[in-house]
Short mmCIF file of C-alpha atoms in Angstrom, two decimals:
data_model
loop_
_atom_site.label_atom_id
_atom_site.label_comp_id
_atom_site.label_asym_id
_atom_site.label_seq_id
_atom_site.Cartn_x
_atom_site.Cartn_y
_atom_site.Cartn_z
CA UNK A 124 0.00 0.00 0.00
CA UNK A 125 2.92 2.74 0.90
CA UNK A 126 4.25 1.92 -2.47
CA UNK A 127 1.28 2.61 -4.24
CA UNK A 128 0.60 5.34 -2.26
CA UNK A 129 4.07 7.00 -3.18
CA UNK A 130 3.87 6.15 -6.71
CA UNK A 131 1.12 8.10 -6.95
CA UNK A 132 2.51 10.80 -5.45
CA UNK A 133 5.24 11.15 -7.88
CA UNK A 134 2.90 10.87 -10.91
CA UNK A 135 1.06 13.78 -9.70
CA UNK A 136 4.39 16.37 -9.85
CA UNK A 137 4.91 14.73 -13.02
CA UNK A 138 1.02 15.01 -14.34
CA UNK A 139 1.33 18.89 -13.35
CA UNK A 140 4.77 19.24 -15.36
CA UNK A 141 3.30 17.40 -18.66
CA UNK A 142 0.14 19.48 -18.38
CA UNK A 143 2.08 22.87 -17.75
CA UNK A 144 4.60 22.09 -20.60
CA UNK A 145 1.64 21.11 -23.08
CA UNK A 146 -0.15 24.10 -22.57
CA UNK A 147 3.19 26.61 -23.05
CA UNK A 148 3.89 24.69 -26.03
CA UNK A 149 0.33 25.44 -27.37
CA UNK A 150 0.19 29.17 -26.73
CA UNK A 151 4.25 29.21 -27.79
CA UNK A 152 3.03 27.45 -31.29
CA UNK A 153 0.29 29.59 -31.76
CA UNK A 154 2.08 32.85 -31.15
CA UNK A 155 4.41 32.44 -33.71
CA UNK A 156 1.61 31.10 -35.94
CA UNK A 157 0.00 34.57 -35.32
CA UNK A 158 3.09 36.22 -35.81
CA UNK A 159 3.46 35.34 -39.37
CA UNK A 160 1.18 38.02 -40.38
CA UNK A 161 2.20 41.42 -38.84
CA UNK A 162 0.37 45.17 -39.14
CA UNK A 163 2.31 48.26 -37.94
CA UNK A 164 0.16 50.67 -36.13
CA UNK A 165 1.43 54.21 -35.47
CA UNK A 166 5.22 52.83 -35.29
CA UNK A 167 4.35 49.75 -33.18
CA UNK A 168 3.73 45.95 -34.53
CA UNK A 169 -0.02 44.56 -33.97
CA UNK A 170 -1.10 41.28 -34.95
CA UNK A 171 -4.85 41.48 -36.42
CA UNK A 172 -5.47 38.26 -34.76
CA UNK A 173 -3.41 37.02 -31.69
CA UNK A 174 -4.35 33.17 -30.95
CA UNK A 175 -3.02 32.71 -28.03
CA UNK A 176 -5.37 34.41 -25.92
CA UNK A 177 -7.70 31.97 -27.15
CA UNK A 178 -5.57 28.90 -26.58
CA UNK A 179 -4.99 30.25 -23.25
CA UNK A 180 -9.06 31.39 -22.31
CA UNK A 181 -9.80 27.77 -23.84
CA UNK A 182 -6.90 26.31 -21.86
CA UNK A 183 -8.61 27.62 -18.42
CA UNK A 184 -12.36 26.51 -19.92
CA UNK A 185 -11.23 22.71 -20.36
CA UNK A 186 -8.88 22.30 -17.67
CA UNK A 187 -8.92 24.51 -14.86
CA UNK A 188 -7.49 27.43 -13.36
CA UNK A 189 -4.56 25.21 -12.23
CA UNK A 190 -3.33 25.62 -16.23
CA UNK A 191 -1.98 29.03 -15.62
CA UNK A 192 1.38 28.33 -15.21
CA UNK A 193 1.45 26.85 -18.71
CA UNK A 194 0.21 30.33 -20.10
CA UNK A 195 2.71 32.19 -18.17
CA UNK A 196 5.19 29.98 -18.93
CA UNK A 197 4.04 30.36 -22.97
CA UNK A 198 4.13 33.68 -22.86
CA UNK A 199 7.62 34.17 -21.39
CA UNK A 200 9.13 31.90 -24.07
CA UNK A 201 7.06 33.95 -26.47
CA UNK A 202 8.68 37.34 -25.34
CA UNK A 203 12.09 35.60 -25.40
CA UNK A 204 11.89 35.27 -28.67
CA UNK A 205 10.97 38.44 -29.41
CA UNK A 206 12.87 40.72 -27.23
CA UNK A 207 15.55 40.53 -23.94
CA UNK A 208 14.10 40.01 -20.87
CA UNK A 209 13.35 43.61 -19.52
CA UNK A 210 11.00 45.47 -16.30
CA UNK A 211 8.76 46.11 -19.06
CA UNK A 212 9.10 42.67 -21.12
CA UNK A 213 7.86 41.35 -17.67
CA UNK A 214 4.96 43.71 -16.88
CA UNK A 215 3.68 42.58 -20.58
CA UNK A 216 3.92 38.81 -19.60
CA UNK A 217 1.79 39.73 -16.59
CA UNK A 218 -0.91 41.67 -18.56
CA UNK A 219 -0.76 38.50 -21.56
CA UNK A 220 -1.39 35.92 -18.70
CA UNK A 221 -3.94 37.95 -15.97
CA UNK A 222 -6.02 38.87 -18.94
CA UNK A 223 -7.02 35.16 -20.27
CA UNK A 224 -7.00 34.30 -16.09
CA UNK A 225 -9.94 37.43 -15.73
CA UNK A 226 -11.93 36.04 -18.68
CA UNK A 227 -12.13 32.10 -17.32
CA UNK A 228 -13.28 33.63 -13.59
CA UNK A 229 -15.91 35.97 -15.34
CA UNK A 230 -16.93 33.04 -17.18
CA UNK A 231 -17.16 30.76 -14.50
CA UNK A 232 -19.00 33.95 -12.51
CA UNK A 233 -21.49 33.79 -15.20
CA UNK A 234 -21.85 29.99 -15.25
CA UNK A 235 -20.94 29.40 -18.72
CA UNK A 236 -21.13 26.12 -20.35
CA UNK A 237 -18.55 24.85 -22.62
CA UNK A 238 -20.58 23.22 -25.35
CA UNK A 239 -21.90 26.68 -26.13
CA UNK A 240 -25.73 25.51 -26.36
CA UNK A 241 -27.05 28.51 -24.78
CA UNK A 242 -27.54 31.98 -26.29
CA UNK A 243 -26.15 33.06 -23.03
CA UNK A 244 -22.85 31.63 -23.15
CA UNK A 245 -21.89 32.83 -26.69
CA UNK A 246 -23.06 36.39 -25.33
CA UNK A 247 -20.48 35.84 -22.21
CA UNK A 248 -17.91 34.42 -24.19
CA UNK A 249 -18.24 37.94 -26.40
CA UNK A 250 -18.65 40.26 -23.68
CA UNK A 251 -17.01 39.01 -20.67
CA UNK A 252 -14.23 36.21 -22.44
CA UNK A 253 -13.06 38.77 -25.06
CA UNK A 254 -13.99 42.41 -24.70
CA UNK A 255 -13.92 43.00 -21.17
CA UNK A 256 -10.92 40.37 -20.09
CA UNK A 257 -8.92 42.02 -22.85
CA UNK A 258 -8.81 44.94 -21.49
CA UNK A 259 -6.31 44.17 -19.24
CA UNK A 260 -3.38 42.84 -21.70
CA UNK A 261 -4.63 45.69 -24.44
CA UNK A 262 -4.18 48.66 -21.26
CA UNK A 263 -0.91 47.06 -20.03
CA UNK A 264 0.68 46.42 -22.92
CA UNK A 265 0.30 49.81 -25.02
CA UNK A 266 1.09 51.89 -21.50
CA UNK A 267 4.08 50.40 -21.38
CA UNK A 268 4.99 51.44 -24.46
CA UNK A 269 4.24 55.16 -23.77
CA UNK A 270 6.62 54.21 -20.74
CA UNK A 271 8.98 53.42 -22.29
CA UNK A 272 9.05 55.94 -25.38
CA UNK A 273 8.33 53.22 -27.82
CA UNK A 274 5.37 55.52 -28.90
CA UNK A 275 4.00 58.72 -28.56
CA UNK A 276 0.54 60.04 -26.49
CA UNK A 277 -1.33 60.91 -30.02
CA UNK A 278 -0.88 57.18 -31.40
CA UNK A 279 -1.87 55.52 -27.62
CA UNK A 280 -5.51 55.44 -28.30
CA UNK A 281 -4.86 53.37 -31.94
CA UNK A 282 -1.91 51.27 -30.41
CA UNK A 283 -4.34 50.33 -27.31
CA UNK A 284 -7.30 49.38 -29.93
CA UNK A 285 -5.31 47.23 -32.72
CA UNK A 286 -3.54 45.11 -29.66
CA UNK A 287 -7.55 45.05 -27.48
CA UNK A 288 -9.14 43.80 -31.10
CA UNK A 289 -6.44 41.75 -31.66
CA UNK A 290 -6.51 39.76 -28.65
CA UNK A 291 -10.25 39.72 -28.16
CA UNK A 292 -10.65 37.96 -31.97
CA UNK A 293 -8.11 35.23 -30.46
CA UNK A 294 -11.09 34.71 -28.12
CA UNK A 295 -14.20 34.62 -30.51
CA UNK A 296 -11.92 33.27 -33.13
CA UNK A 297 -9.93 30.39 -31.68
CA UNK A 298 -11.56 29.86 -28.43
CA UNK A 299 -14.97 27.90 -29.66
CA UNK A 300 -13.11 26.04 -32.05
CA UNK A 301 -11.06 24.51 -29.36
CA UNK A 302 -13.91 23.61 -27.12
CA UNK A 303 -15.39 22.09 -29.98
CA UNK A 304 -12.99 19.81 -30.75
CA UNK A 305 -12.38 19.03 -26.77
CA UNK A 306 -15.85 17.55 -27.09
CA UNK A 307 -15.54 15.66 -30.83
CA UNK A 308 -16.17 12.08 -29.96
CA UNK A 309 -15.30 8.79 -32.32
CA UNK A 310 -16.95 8.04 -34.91
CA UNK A 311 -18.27 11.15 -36.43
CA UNK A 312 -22.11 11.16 -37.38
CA UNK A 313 -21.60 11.06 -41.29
CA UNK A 314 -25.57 11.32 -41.73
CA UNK A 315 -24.77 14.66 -44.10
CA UNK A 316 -21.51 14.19 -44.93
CA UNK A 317 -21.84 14.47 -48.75
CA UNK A 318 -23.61 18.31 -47.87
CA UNK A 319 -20.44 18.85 -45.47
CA UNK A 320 -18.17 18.21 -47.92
CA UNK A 321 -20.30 20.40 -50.49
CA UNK A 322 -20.28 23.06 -48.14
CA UNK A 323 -16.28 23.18 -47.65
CA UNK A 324 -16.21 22.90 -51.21
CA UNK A 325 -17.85 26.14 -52.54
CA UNK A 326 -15.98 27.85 -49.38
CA UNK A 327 -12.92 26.67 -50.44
CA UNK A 328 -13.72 28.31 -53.55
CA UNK A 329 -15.66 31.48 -53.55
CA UNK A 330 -13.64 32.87 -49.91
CA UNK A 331 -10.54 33.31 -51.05
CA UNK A 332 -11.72 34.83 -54.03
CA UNK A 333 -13.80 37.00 -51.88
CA UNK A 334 -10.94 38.35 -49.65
CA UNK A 335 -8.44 38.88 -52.75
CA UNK A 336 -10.93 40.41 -55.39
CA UNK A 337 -10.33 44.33 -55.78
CA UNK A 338 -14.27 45.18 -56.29
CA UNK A 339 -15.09 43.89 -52.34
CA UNK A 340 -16.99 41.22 -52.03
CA UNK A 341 -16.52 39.61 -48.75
CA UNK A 342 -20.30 39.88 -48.01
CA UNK A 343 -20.32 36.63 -49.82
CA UNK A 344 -19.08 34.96 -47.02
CA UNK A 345 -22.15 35.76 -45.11
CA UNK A 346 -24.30 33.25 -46.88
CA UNK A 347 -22.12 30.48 -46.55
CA UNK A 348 -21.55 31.26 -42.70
CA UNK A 349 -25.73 31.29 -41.99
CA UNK A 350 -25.84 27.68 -44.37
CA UNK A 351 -23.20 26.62 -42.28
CA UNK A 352 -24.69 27.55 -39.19
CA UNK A 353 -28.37 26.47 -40.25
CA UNK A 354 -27.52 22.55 -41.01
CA UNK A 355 -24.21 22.51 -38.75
CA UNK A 356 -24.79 24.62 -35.73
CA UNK A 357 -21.42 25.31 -34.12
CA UNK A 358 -19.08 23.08 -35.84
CA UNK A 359 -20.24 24.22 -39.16
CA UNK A 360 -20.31 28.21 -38.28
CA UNK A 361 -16.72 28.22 -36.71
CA UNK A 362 -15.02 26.01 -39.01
CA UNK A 363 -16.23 28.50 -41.51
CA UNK A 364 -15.70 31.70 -39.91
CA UNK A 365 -12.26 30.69 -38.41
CA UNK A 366 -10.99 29.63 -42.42
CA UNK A 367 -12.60 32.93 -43.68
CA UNK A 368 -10.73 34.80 -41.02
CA UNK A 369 -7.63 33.47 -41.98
CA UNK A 370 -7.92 33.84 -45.87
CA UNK A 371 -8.87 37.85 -45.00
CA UNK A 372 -5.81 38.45 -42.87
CA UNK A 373 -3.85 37.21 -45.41
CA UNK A 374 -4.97 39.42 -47.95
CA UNK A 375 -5.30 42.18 -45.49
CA UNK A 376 -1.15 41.78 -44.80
CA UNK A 377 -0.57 41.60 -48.13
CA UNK A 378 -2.18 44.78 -49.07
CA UNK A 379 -4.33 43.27 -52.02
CA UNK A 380 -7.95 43.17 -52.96
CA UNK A 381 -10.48 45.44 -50.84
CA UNK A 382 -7.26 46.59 -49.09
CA UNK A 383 -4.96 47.45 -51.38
CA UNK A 384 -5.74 51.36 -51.42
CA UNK A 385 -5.81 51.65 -47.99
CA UNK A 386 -3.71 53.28 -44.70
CA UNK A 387 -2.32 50.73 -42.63
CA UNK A 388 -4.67 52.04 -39.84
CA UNK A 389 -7.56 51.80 -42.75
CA UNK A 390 -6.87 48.28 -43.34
CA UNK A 391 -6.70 47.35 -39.41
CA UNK A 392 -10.13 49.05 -39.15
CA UNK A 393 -11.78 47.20 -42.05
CA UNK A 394 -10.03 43.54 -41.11
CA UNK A 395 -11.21 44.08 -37.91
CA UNK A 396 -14.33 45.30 -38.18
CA UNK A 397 -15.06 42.13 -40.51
CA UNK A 398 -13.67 39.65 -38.44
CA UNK A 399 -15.41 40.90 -35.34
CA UNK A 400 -18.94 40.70 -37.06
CA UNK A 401 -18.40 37.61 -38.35
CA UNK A 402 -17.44 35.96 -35.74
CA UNK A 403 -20.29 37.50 -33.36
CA UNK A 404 -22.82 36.24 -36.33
CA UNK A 405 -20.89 32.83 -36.06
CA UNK A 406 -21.15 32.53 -32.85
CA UNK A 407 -24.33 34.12 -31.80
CA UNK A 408 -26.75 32.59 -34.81
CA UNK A 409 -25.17 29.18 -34.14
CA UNK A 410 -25.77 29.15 -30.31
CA UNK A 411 -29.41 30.31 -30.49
CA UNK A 412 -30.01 27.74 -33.23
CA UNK A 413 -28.80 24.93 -30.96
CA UNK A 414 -30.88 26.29 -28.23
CA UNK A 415 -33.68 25.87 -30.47
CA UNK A 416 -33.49 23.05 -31.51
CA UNK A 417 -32.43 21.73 -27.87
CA UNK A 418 -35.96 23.14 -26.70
CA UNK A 419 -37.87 21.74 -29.74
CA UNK A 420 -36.21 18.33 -28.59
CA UNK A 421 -37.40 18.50 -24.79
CA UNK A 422 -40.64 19.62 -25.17
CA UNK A 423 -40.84 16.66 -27.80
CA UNK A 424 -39.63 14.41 -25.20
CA UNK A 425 -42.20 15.95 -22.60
CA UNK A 426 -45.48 15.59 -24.80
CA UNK A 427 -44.00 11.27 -25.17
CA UNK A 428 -43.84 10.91 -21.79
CA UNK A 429 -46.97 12.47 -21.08
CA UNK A 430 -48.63 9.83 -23.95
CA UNK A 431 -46.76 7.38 -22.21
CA UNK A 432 -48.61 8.30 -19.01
CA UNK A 433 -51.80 8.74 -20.75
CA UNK A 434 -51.31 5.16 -21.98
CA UNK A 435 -50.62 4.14 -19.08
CA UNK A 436 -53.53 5.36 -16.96
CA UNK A 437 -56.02 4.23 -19.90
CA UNK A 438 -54.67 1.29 -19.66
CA UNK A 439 -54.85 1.14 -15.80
CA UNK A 440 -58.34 1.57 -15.65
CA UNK A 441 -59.35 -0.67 -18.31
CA UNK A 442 -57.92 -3.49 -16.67
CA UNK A 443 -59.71 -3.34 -12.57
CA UNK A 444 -63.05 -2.48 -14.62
CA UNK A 445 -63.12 0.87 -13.35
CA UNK A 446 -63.83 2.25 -16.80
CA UNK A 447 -67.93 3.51 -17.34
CA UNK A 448 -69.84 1.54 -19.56
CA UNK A 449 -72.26 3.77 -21.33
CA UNK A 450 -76.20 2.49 -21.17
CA UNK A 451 -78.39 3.27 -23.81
CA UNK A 452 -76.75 6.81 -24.13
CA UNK A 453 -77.57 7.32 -20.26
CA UNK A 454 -73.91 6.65 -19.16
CA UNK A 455 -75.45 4.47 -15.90
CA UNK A 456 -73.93 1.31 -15.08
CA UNK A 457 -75.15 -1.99 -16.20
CA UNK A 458 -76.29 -3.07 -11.85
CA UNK A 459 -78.22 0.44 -12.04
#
């Protein structure tokens, strides 16, 4: 029993280590994966999307607040690989890891549910998860650089918008699509697979020609994002609005199509401004038609039982001859 007992206790350490090292590598991956496409707002480098803070929110959702140390640890090696290790370096890694912390406890405060079913939870995932957690990293990280000279006062207010946006469209972006897949179990229904795989089809088409035509035309990507969201709910919608999102950055970074005449702070404006209202339409059309169909599905199941229990008491009284026996149109009982 004592060796069981302390081989147990040296898998936990070692359980924690794994978990923490998993997670860093995650957000660690996914920075530099959001690195790869770079804006410069008002002499300072923004990325339009930043994934980590939704690796890191999702991180917290699935496993708990004990995860942390496998953000903080993330971003550290993230800022090591941009910079030396500085005072200022390290009041940014505090602001990149509080801010995803703040969004799981408002979450939780709010009893959100992971599997997103409830209109509720995709509006607390947009309000609480992204735009009011992100507050934090956005306000910490552009005031340090005013403290540090990096900028001036007159570009604070654009600086402290690109890097909020950026890291509240990691959230609605990259957050649901993790807790979706946390919950994809084996085998997958393929009762509409041949529609699926028509869907990604004529997305895989008509979005990047959408993002990279010069005559704008990424309102075409709405369609495809309320089909998906009609006969897919979640997985459809954010599958969809997470590859549209990443076929408009691209083109946004690249200066071409709708954004090829534009200022750089133009073209953060429009990206954003798109990728925020599709993923709120994503998000917020997909939850409320899973809650529909989740209430269509239990008042179904109530008006069953209650046949069952009408059966059931029919049934009942049929069988001790309790049931009236009508006479002649009188309804007395045959001893009367």
């Amino acid at each position: 029993m004592a060796a069981v007992v302390g081989s147990q206790d040296l898998r936990t350490p070692a359980v924690v280590a794994l978990r923490t090292l998993a997670v860093a590598a995650c957000y660690y991956v996914s920075a530099q994966l959001g690195l790869l496409r770079e804006l410069v707002v008002e002499g300072a480098v923004v990325t339009p999307i930043w994934p980590p803070t939704g690796v890191a929110v999702a991180c917290l959702l699935i496993l708990g607040l004990r995860c942390w140390p496998g953000i903080a640890l993330g971003a550290f090696l993230v800022i090591l690989s941009l910079t030396s290790l500085t005072p200022s370096a390290l009041c940014v890694l505090a602001g990149n890891t509080a801010a995803p912390v703040a969004g799981y406890l408002l979450l939780r405060r709010a009893g959100f549910r992971t599997d997103l079913a409830r209109l509720r939870d995709g509006l607390a995932l947009v309000f609480l998860g992204a735009f009011a957690a992100m507050l934090i990293s956005s306000t910490t990280g552009a005031g340090i650089l005013i403290a540090t000279g990096r900028i001036e006062w007159p570009g604070f207010w654009a600086v402290w918008l690109a890097w909020w946006v950026g890291d509240a469209m990691g959230v609605l972006i990259v957050t649901p699509v993790l807790l979706l897949l946390s919950r994809v179990r084996f085998p997958l229904p393929l009762s509409r697979w041949k529609e699926a795989v028509g869907l990604a089809v004529i997305a895989c088409c008509l979005v990047p020609v959408a993002a990279h035509s010069s005559i704008s035309l990424l309102f075409l990507v709405y369609p495809l994002l309320i089909w998906a969201a009609l006969r897919f709910q979640l997985a459809g919608s954010l599958l969809c609005a997470l590859f549209a999102s990443v076929m408009t950055t691209v083109a946004a970074t690249d200066r071409v199509g709708p954004f090829e005449r534009l200022s750089r702070v133009e073209v953060m404006m429009k990206l954003q401004a798109f990728n925020g209202a599709m993923a709120l339409t994503a998000l917020i059309l997909s939850a409320v038609i899973t809650e529909q169909i989740y209430t269509r599905r239990s008042v179904e199941r109530a008006c069953q039982e209650l046949v069952e229990v009408l059966e059931h008491l029919t049934a009942g009284e049929t069988a001790d001859g309790r049931a009236p026996v009508e006479d002649g149109g009188l309804g007395r009982r045959p001893e009367e």
